[in-house]
Amino acid sequence: MATRTAGRSSRRRTDRRDRPFLNTNFSVLLESPDSASRSMGFCEVLLPELPVRRPTKLAAAGSEAVAPRLVLRRGFDGATDLRDWWKDTRRYKTPRTRTVIVRLLAEDCATVVATWIFSGARPVSLAYSPLHASEAAVLIETIALEFEDVELR
């Protein structure tokens, strides 16, 4: 799996180099107000386009502007944590938000080269890849998140 766990004591890289970093070494942490941070084994992260200003007005007559979304994908292993978070968000008028931390790691899988911190994150959709009796493929669980703010480090 492409996801690597990076502890909080990971080294921080600040200098530039001759070639770009690969997109295969990363970690995703979900922080909940009432539990410890957990690395969730995601295999794909779709970082959102970050406009200068959050969309607040209608983009066109009769349509709403779409807020940027962070999309996380992982192989489904029976865990219910994402489903439970999605379900709680649907149930309550004021859903519990979380902080989602995405770290890009260098080839040594220990040096953090970039960090995206998404605060006030909440699910807007939960999806699963198609089930096919004739194909043996990993079932993928996808959660799309809206967020209040993002910090790049």
Tab-separated table of N, CA and C in Angstrom:
chain	number	residue	atom	x	y	z
A	1	MET	N	0.843	-1.175	0.000
A	1	MET	CA	0.000	0.000	0.000
A	1	MET	C	0.886	1.234	0.000
A	2	ALA	N	0.461	2.294	-0.647
A	2	ALA	CA	1.277	3.493	-0.815
A	2	ALA	C	1.344	4.339	0.439
A	3	THR	N	0.400	4.195	1.338
A	3	THR	CA	0.355	5.044	2.509
A	3	THR	C	1.398	4.608	3.524
A	4	ARG	N	2.144	5.566	4.042
A	4	ARG	CA	3.139	5.293	5.063
A	4	ARG	C	2.779	6.095	6.309
A	5	THR	N	3.008	5.530	7.440
A	5	THR	CA	2.730	6.230	8.683
A	5	THR	C	3.918	7.093	9.049
A	6	ALA	N	3.635	8.320	9.430
A	6	ALA	CA	4.696	9.225	9.868
A	6	ALA	C	4.355	9.703	11.260
A	7	GLY	N	5.235	9.455	12.188
A	7	GLY	CA	5.000	9.892	13.557
A	7	GLY	C	5.196	11.378	13.691
A	8	ARG	N	4.772	11.895	14.805
A	8	ARG	CA	4.904	13.335	15.038
A	8	ARG	C	6.363	13.760	15.157
A	9	SER	N	7.255	12.823	15.406
A	9	SER	CA	8.665	13.160	15.561
A	9	SER	C	9.425	13.119	14.235
A	10	SER	N	8.716	13.015	13.121
A	10	SER	CA	9.368	12.964	11.813
A	10	SER	C	10.180	14.223	11.565
A	11	ARG	N	11.277	14.018	10.857
A	11	ARG	CA	12.122	15.153	10.504
A	11	ARG	C	11.411	16.021	9.486
A	12	ARG	N	11.711	17.308	9.486
A	12	ARG	CA	11.110	18.268	8.562
A	12	ARG	C	12.161	18.725	7.573
A	13	ARG	N	11.851	18.613	6.295
A	13	ARG	CA	12.770	19.033	5.246
A	13	ARG	C	12.385	20.442	4.806
A	14	THR	N	13.355	21.339	4.709
A	14	THR	CA	13.048	22.710	4.318
A	14	THR	C	13.810	23.164	3.084
A	15	ASP	N	14.829	22.417	2.671
A	15	ASP	CA	15.609	22.848	1.523
A	15	ASP	C	15.049	22.275	0.223
A	16	ARG	N	15.384	22.936	-0.867
A	16	ARG	CA	14.947	22.487	-2.196
A	16	ARG	C	15.922	21.454	-2.714
A	17	ARG	N	15.494	20.758	-3.766
A	17	ARG	CA	16.372	19.766	-4.379
A	17	ARG	C	16.230	19.818	-5.887
A	18	ASP	N	17.046	19.051	-6.594
A	18	ASP	CA	17.101	19.107	-8.055
A	18	ASP	C	15.899	18.475	-8.743
A	19	ARG	N	15.243	17.525	-8.114
A	19	ARG	CA	14.101	16.864	-8.750
A	19	ARG	C	12.901	16.890	-7.819
A	20	PRO	N	11.700	16.855	-8.373
A	20	PRO	CA	10.488	16.911	-7.547
A	20	PRO	C	10.306	15.642	-6.723
A	21	PHE	N	9.539	15.762	-5.664
A	21	PHE	CA	9.213	14.622	-4.825
A	21	PHE	C	8.165	13.747	-5.515
A	22	LEU	N	8.184	12.471	-5.219
A	22	LEU	CA	7.178	11.554	-5.736
A	22	LEU	C	5.898	11.688	-4.914
A	23	ASN	N	4.782	11.298	-5.508
A	23	ASN	CA	3.491	11.411	-4.821
A	23	ASN	C	3.075	10.094	-4.155
A	24	THR	N	3.993	9.150	-4.016
A	24	THR	CA	3.633	7.832	-3.496
A	24	THR	C	3.825	7.676	-1.999
A	25	ASN	N	4.562	8.555	-1.371
A	25	ASN	CA	4.814	8.443	0.066
A	25	ASN	C	4.065	9.545	0.808
A	26	PHE	N	3.042	9.140	1.545
A	26	PHE	CA	2.246	10.117	2.278
A	26	PHE	C	1.565	9.440	3.451
A	27	SER	N	1.060	10.256	4.353
A	27	SER	CA	0.258	9.744	5.459
A	27	SER	C	-0.960	10.641	5.622
A	28	VAL	N	-2.026	10.057	6.142
A	28	VAL	CA	-3.260	10.790	6.428
A	28	VAL	C	-3.622	10.514	7.875
A	29	LEU	N	-3.812	11.580	8.638
A	29	LEU	CA	-4.228	11.453	10.024
A	29	LEU	C	-5.580	12.121	10.199
A	30	LEU	N	-6.487	11.451	10.897
A	30	LEU	CA	-7.771	12.040	11.271
A	30	LEU	C	-7.723	12.328	12.756
A	31	GLU	N	-7.953	13.576	13.107
A	31	GLU	CA	-7.978	13.945	14.521
A	31	GLU	C	-9.410	14.207	14.922
A	32	SER	N	-9.809	13.575	15.996
A	32	SER	CA	-11.152	13.741	16.524
A	32	SER	C	-11.050	14.426	17.872
A	33	PRO	N	-12.020	15.269	18.235
A	33	PRO	CA	-11.943	15.964	19.515
A	33	PRO	C	-11.921	15.007	20.711
A	34	ASP	N	-12.532	13.835	20.593
A	34	ASP	CA	-12.640	12.939	21.738
A	34	ASP	C	-11.816	11.659	21.607
A	35	SER	N	-10.870	11.622	20.658
A	35	SER	CA	-10.011	10.444	20.542
A	35	SER	C	-8.646	10.843	20.006
A	36	ALA	N	-7.724	9.926	20.078
A	36	ALA	CA	-6.371	10.190	19.595
A	36	ALA	C	-6.344	10.211	18.068
A	37	SER	N	-5.324	10.824	17.509
A	37	SER	CA	-5.141	10.842	16.054
A	37	SER	C	-4.875	9.424	15.577
A	38	ARG	N	-5.396	9.127	14.380
A	38	ARG	CA	-5.185	7.795	13.819
A	38	ARG	C	-4.816	7.900	12.356
A	39	SER	N	-3.831	7.118	11.965
A	39	SER	CA	-3.499	6.989	10.559
A	39	SER	C	-4.467	5.970	9.983
A	40	MET	N	-5.071	6.284	8.856
A	40	MET	CA	-6.199	5.499	8.383
A	40	MET	C	-5.907	4.610	7.182
A	41	GLY	N	-4.670	4.498	6.711
A	41	GLY	CA	-4.339	3.598	5.614
A	41	GLY	C	-4.912	3.974	4.259
A	42	PHE	N	-4.985	5.246	3.965
A	42	PHE	CA	-5.529	5.668	2.679
A	42	PHE	C	-4.523	5.410	1.567
A	43	CYS	N	-5.025	5.016	0.407
A	43	CYS	CA	-4.167	4.720	-0.737
A	43	CYS	C	-4.189	5.836	-1.771
A	44	GLU	N	-5.118	6.778	-1.638
A	44	GLU	CA	-5.183	7.898	-2.576
A	44	GLU	C	-5.777	9.117	-1.882
A	45	VAL	N	-5.186	10.264	-2.156
A	45	VAL	CA	-5.672	11.546	-1.652
A	45	VAL	C	-5.811	12.469	-2.848
A	46	LEU	N	-7.002	13.025	-3.037
A	46	LEU	CA	-7.204	14.033	-4.070
A	46	LEU	C	-7.260	15.383	-3.371
A	47	LEU	N	-6.149	16.092	-3.439
A	47	LEU	CA	-6.092	17.416	-2.818
A	47	LEU	C	-6.948	18.373	-3.637
A	48	PRO	N	-7.706	19.228	-2.970
A	48	PRO	CA	-8.603	20.122	-3.701
A	48	PRO	C	-7.870	21.299	-4.327
A	49	GLU	N	-8.503	21.848	-5.344
A	49	GLU	CA	-8.067	23.133	-5.863
A	49	GLU	C	-8.415	24.150	-4.790
A	50	LEU	N	-7.500	25.043	-4.493
A	50	LEU	CA	-7.716	26.007	-3.419
A	50	LEU	C	-7.845	27.412	-4.003
A	51	PRO	N	-9.088	27.875	-4.160
A	51	PRO	CA	-9.283	29.224	-4.703
A	51	PRO	C	-8.813	30.279	-3.704
A	52	VAL	N	-8.588	31.477	-4.183
A	52	VAL	CA	-8.165	32.564	-3.312
A	52	VAL	C	-9.260	32.877	-2.287
A	53	ARG	N	-10.505	32.854	-2.727
A	53	ARG	CA	-11.642	33.106	-1.832
A	53	ARG	C	-12.600	31.930	-1.902
A	54	ARG	N	-13.207	31.609	-0.768
A	54	ARG	CA	-14.211	30.542	-0.737
A	54	ARG	C	-15.444	31.001	-1.491
A	55	PRO	N	-16.062	30.112	-2.272
A	55	PRO	CA	-17.264	30.511	-3.010
A	55	PRO	C	-18.417	30.797	-2.056
A	56	THR	N	-18.988	31.994	-2.170
A	56	THR	CA	-20.109	32.358	-1.319
A	56	THR	C	-21.330	32.756	-2.123
A	57	LYS	N	-21.123	33.172	-3.358
A	57	LYS	CA	-22.234	33.608	-4.193
A	57	LYS	C	-22.562	32.542	-5.224
A	58	LEU	N	-23.691	32.659	-5.824
A	58	LEU	CA	-24.068	31.723	-6.874
A	58	LEU	C	-23.129	31.880	-8.058
A	59	ALA	N	-22.658	30.766	-8.568
A	59	ALA	CA	-21.728	30.794	-9.691
A	59	ALA	C	-22.430	31.203	-10.973
A	60	ALA	N	-23.644	30.731	-11.153
A	60	ALA	CA	-24.436	31.074	-12.332
A	60	ALA	C	-25.893	31.058	-11.904
A	61	ALA	N	-26.738	31.592	-12.726
A	61	ALA	CA	-28.155	31.640	-12.390
A	61	ALA	C	-28.683	30.234	-12.126
A	62	GLY	N	-29.220	30.034	-10.937
A	62	GLY	CA	-29.830	28.754	-10.598
A	62	GLY	C	-28.882	27.661	-10.144
A	63	SER	N	-27.571	27.930	-10.042
A	63	SER	CA	-26.651	26.894	-9.559
A	63	SER	C	-25.770	27.456	-8.459
A	64	GLU	N	-25.427	26.582	-7.523
A	64	GLU	CA	-24.587	27.010	-6.413
A	64	GLU	C	-23.128	26.725	-6.707
A	65	ALA	N	-22.269	27.580	-6.187
A	65	ALA	CA	-20.836	27.329	-6.289
A	65	ALA	C	-20.501	26.163	-5.361
A	66	VAL	N	-19.588	25.331	-5.785
A	66	VAL	CA	-19.212	24.160	-4.991
A	66	VAL	C	-17.966	24.481	-4.188
A	67	ALA	N	-18.024	24.221	-2.890
A	67	ALA	CA	-16.864	24.430	-2.036
A	67	ALA	C	-15.813	23.376	-2.358
A	68	PRO	N	-14.536	23.706	-2.200
A	68	PRO	CA	-13.485	22.716	-2.460
A	68	PRO	C	-13.669	21.499	-1.555
A	69	ARG	N	-13.324	20.329	-2.073
A	69	ARG	CA	-13.478	19.086	-1.320
A	69	ARG	C	-12.179	18.289	-1.336
A	70	LEU	N	-11.870	17.731	-0.187
A	70	LEU	CA	-10.763	16.804	-0.035
A	70	LEU	C	-11.341	15.404	-0.193
A	71	VAL	N	-10.750	14.588	-1.046
A	71	VAL	CA	-11.260	13.240	-1.292
A	71	VAL	C	-10.206	12.231	-0.839
A	72	LEU	N	-10.631	11.285	-0.006
A	72	LEU	CA	-9.753	10.254	0.527
A	72	LEU	C	-10.263	8.886	0.101
A	73	ARG	N	-9.348	8.018	-0.341
A	73	ARG	CA	-9.732	6.669	-0.777
A	73	ARG	C	-8.861	5.644	-0.072
A	74	ARG	N	-9.501	4.515	0.273
A	74	ARG	CA	-8.765	3.406	0.885
A	74	ARG	C	-9.444	2.093	0.530
A	75	GLY	N	-8.693	1.010	0.638
A	75	GLY	CA	-9.278	-0.310	0.457
A	75	GLY	C	-10.200	-0.609	1.628
A	76	PHE	N	-11.403	-1.091	1.332
A	76	PHE	CA	-12.374	-1.382	2.383
A	76	PHE	C	-11.959	-2.653	3.115
A	77	ASP	N	-11.802	-2.543	4.444
A	77	ASP	CA	-11.386	-3.683	5.255
A	77	ASP	C	-12.415	-4.047	6.325
A	78	GLY	N	-13.610	-3.494	6.200
A	78	GLY	CA	-14.665	-3.781	7.163
A	78	GLY	C	-14.771	-2.752	8.283
A	79	ALA	N	-13.808	-1.849	8.388
A	79	ALA	CA	-13.863	-0.812	9.418
A	79	ALA	C	-15.073	0.088	9.177
A	80	THR	N	-15.699	0.541	10.254
A	80	THR	CA	-16.907	1.357	10.131
A	80	THR	C	-16.691	2.822	10.508
A	81	ASP	N	-15.456	3.222	10.770
A	81	ASP	CA	-15.195	4.577	11.254
A	81	ASP	C	-15.655	5.660	10.285
A	82	LEU	N	-15.389	5.502	9.003
A	82	LEU	CA	-15.827	6.521	8.037
A	82	LEU	C	-17.344	6.508	7.883
A	83	ARG	N	-17.923	5.320	7.826
A	83	ARG	CA	-19.383	5.206	7.732
A	83	ARG	C	-20.045	5.834	8.961
A	84	ASP	N	-19.506	5.599	10.145
A	84	ASP	CA	-20.063	6.166	11.371
A	84	ASP	C	-19.980	7.693	11.369
A	85	TRP	N	-18.851	8.243	10.896
A	85	TRP	CA	-18.691	9.697	10.825
A	85	TRP	C	-19.696	10.279	9.833
A	86	TRP	N	-19.842	9.649	8.671
A	86	TRP	CA	-20.825	10.075	7.662
A	86	TRP	C	-22.237	10.009	8.239
A	87	LYS	N	-22.557	8.910	8.923
A	87	LYS	CA	-23.888	8.711	9.514
A	87	LYS	C	-24.188	9.769	10.581
A	88	ASP	N	-23.210	10.052	11.440
A	88	ASP	CA	-23.389	11.091	12.466
A	88	ASP	C	-23.594	12.460	11.840
A	89	THR	N	-22.897	12.735	10.748
A	89	THR	CA	-23.034	14.022	10.061
A	89	THR	C	-24.448	14.181	9.515
A	90	ARG	N	-25.021	13.109	8.998
A	90	ARG	CA	-26.400	13.156	8.491
A	90	ARG	C	-27.406	13.329	9.621
A	91	ARG	N	-27.118	12.765	10.771
A	91	ARG	CA	-28.059	12.717	11.886
A	91	ARG	C	-28.178	14.046	12.638
A	92	TYR	N	-27.091	14.766	12.786
A	92	TYR	CA	-27.087	15.958	13.632
A	92	TYR	C	-27.062	17.246	12.816
A	93	LYS	N	-27.763	18.267	13.332
A	93	LYS	CA	-27.767	19.569	12.659
A	93	LYS	C	-26.390	20.218	12.714
A	94	THR	N	-25.700	20.034	13.827
A	94	THR	CA	-24.352	20.551	13.970
A	94	THR	C	-23.399	19.361	14.055
A	95	PRO	N	-22.910	18.905	12.917
A	95	PRO	CA	-22.058	17.713	12.928
A	95	PRO	C	-20.701	17.977	13.571
A	96	ARG	N	-20.116	16.922	14.124
A	96	ARG	CA	-18.779	17.021	14.683
A	96	ARG	C	-17.782	17.100	13.538
A	97	THR	N	-16.903	18.061	13.635
A	97	THR	CA	-15.873	18.203	12.614
A	97	THR	C	-14.566	17.606	13.131
A	98	ARG	N	-13.670	17.378	12.216
A	98	ARG	CA	-12.358	16.833	12.554
A	98	ARG	C	-11.288	17.622	11.822
A	99	THR	N	-10.084	17.450	12.276
A	99	THR	CA	-8.932	17.983	11.563
A	99	THR	C	-8.307	16.827	10.807
A	100	VAL	N	-8.045	17.040	9.531
A	100	VAL	CA	-7.417	16.027	8.687
A	100	VAL	C	-6.046	16.551	8.287
A	101	ILE	N	-5.025	15.756	8.547
A	101	ILE	CA	-3.650	16.150	8.247
A	101	ILE	C	-3.092	15.213	7.185
A	102	VAL	N	-2.663	15.800	6.074
A	102	VAL	CA	-2.052	15.038	4.986
A	102	VAL	C	-0.592	15.467	4.921
A	103	ARG	N	0.308	14.477	5.011
A	103	ARG	CA	1.743	14.763	4.967
A	103	ARG	C	2.374	14.080	3.764
A	104	LEU	N	3.107	14.854	2.980
A	104	LEU	CA	3.923	14.292	1.905
A	104	LEU	C	5.269	13.946	2.516
A	105	LEU	N	5.734	12.720	2.243
A	105	LEU	CA	6.987	12.243	2.816
A	105	LEU	C	8.041	12.068	1.737
A	106	ALA	N	9.287	12.242	2.118
A	106	ALA	CA	10.400	11.988	1.205
A	106	ALA	C	10.567	10.483	1.013
A	107	GLU	N	11.500	10.100	0.183
A	107	GLU	CA	11.714	8.691	-0.135
A	107	GLU	C	12.044	7.845	1.092
A	108	ASP	N	12.608	8.453	2.137
A	108	ASP	CA	12.937	7.693	3.345
A	108	ASP	C	11.705	7.398	4.211
A	109	CYS	N	10.557	7.932	3.818
A	109	CYS	CA	9.272	7.748	4.517
A	109	CYS	C	9.286	8.261	5.954
A	110	ALA	N	10.258	9.103	6.279
A	110	ALA	CA	10.339	9.674	7.619
A	110	ALA	C	10.395	11.203	7.583
A	111	THR	N	10.944	11.756	6.517
A	111	THR	CA	11.091	13.201	6.404
A	111	THR	C	9.828	13.802	5.803
A	112	VAL	N	9.206	14.716	6.542
A	112	VAL	CA	8.000	15.389	6.068
A	112	VAL	C	8.434	16.570	5.202
A	113	VAL	N	7.944	16.597	3.957
A	113	VAL	CA	8.341	17.670	3.045
A	113	VAL	C	7.230	18.694	2.833
A	114	ALA	N	5.985	18.326	3.106
A	114	ALA	CA	4.857	19.259	3.007
A	114	ALA	C	3.715	18.718	3.860
A	115	THR	N	2.955	19.635	4.437
A	115	THR	CA	1.817	19.248	5.270
A	115	THR	C	0.624	20.126	4.917
A	116	TRP	N	-0.514	19.486	4.703
A	116	TRP	CA	-1.784	20.168	4.505
A	116	TRP	C	-2.642	19.859	5.720
A	117	ILE	N	-3.118	20.901	6.414
A	117	ILE	CA	-3.955	20.721	7.595
A	117	ILE	C	-5.335	21.271	7.270
A	118	PHE	N	-6.311	20.377	7.186
A	118	PHE	CA	-7.688	20.743	6.868
A	118	PHE	C	-8.477	20.779	8.171
A	119	SER	N	-8.851	21.970	8.608
A	119	SER	CA	-9.607	22.091	9.864
A	119	SER	C	-11.097	22.196	9.568
A	120	GLY	N	-11.895	21.761	10.532
A	120	GLY	CA	-13.346	21.808	10.379
A	120	GLY	C	-13.858	20.892	9.292
A	121	ALA	N	-13.209	19.743	9.094
A	121	ALA	CA	-13.612	18.822	8.023
A	121	ALA	C	-14.846	18.020	8.423
A	122	ARG	N	-15.728	17.805	7.438
A	122	ARG	CA	-16.946	17.016	7.642
A	122	ARG	C	-17.304	16.322	6.335
A	123	PRO	N	-17.841	15.112	6.434
A	123	PRO	CA	-18.187	14.364	5.220
A	123	PRO	C	-19.337	15.000	4.458
A	124	VAL	N	-19.236	14.964	3.136
A	124	VAL	CA	-20.354	15.357	2.277
A	124	VAL	C	-20.842	14.184	1.447
A	125	SER	N	-19.987	13.157	1.300
A	125	SER	CA	-20.434	11.942	0.615
A	125	SER	C	-19.522	10.776	0.983
A	126	LEU	N	-20.102	9.587	0.887
A	126	LEU	CA	-19.390	8.338	1.122
A	126	LEU	C	-19.761	7.414	-0.029
A	127	ALA	N	-18.775	6.781	-0.649
A	127	ALA	CA	-19.048	5.935	-1.814
A	127	ALA	C	-18.162	4.702	-1.781
A	128	TYR	N	-18.604	3.680	-2.503
A	128	TYR	CA	-17.859	2.436	-2.642
A	128	TYR	C	-17.758	2.103	-4.123
A	129	SER	N	-16.658	1.488	-4.513
A	129	SER	CA	-16.483	1.104	-5.911
A	129	SER	C	-17.486	0.011	-6.271
A	130	PRO	N	-17.724	-0.195	-7.556
A	130	PRO	CA	-18.692	-1.209	-7.984
A	130	PRO	C	-18.282	-2.610	-7.546
A	131	LEU	N	-19.276	-3.452	-7.345
A	131	LEU	CA	-19.058	-4.862	-7.061
A	131	LEU	C	-19.197	-5.622	-8.375
A	132	HIS	N	-18.202	-6.449	-8.709
A	132	HIS	CA	-18.210	-7.207	-9.958
A	132	HIS	C	-17.920	-8.669	-9.660
A	133	ALA	N	-18.838	-9.537	-10.018
A	133	ALA	CA	-18.631	-10.973	-9.802
A	133	ALA	C	-17.554	-11.525	-10.728
A	134	SER	N	-17.320	-10.878	-11.855
A	134	SER	CA	-16.363	-11.400	-12.831
A	134	SER	C	-14.973	-10.767	-12.721
A	135	GLU	N	-14.777	-9.818	-11.803
A	135	GLU	CA	-13.480	-9.160	-11.629
A	135	GLU	C	-13.046	-9.248	-10.181
A	136	ALA	N	-11.815	-9.629	-9.957
A	136	ALA	CA	-11.262	-9.635	-8.602
A	136	ALA	C	-10.466	-8.350	-8.417
A	137	ALA	N	-11.048	-7.395	-7.731
A	137	ALA	CA	-10.384	-6.115	-7.492
A	137	ALA	C	-10.671	-5.678	-6.060
A	138	VAL	N	-9.838	-4.810	-5.546
A	138	VAL	CA	-10.017	-4.290	-4.193
A	138	VAL	C	-11.247	-3.384	-4.159
A	139	LEU	N	-12.103	-3.588	-3.180
A	139	LEU	CA	-13.251	-2.709	-2.973
A	139	LEU	C	-12.724	-1.415	-2.357
A	140	ILE	N	-12.997	-0.295	-3.008
A	140	ILE	CA	-12.473	1.003	-2.568
A	140	ILE	C	-13.579	1.815	-1.890
A	141	GLU	N	-13.235	2.349	-0.735
A	141	GLU	CA	-14.130	3.220	0.038
A	141	GLU	C	-13.637	4.652	-0.166
A	142	THR	N	-14.542	5.554	-0.533
A	142	THR	CA	-14.185	6.942	-0.831
A	142	THR	C	-15.026	7.875	0.015
A	143	ILE	N	-14.369	8.800	0.702
A	143	ILE	CA	-15.091	9.819	1.461
A	143	ILE	C	-14.662	11.189	0.939
A	144	ALA	N	-15.648	12.044	0.669
A	144	ALA	CA	-15.391	13.422	0.236
A	144	ALA	C	-15.688	14.330	1.417
A	145	LEU	N	-14.793	15.270	1.669
A	145	LEU	CA	-14.899	16.147	2.838
A	145	LEU	C	-14.900	17.608	2.437
A	146	GLU	N	-15.804	18.363	3.033
A	146	GLU	CA	-15.713	19.819	2.981
A	146	GLU	C	-14.931	20.236	4.212
A	147	PHE	N	-14.369	21.411	4.179
A	147	PHE	CA	-13.559	21.868	5.295
A	147	PHE	C	-13.704	23.376	5.436
A	148	GLU	N	-13.426	23.859	6.645
A	148	GLU	CA	-13.542	25.293	6.911
A	148	GLU	C	-12.307	26.051	6.472
A	149	ASP	N	-11.120	25.440	6.686
A	149	ASP	CA	-9.898	26.135	6.346
A	149	ASP	C	-8.804	25.116	6.068
A	150	VAL	N	-7.781	25.560	5.364
A	150	VAL	CA	-6.619	24.700	5.099
A	150	VAL	C	-5.362	25.525	5.335
A	151	GLU	N	-4.398	24.890	5.942
A	151	GLU	CA	-3.089	25.514	6.181
A	151	GLU	C	-2.044	24.664	5.494
A	152	LEU	N	-1.149	25.294	4.766
A	152	LEU	CA	-0.057	24.601	4.088
A	152	LEU	C	1.232	24.904	4.814
A	153	ARG	N	1.949	23.838	5.149
A	153	ARG	CA	3.249	24.015	5.834
A	153	ARG	C	4.341	23.334	5.054
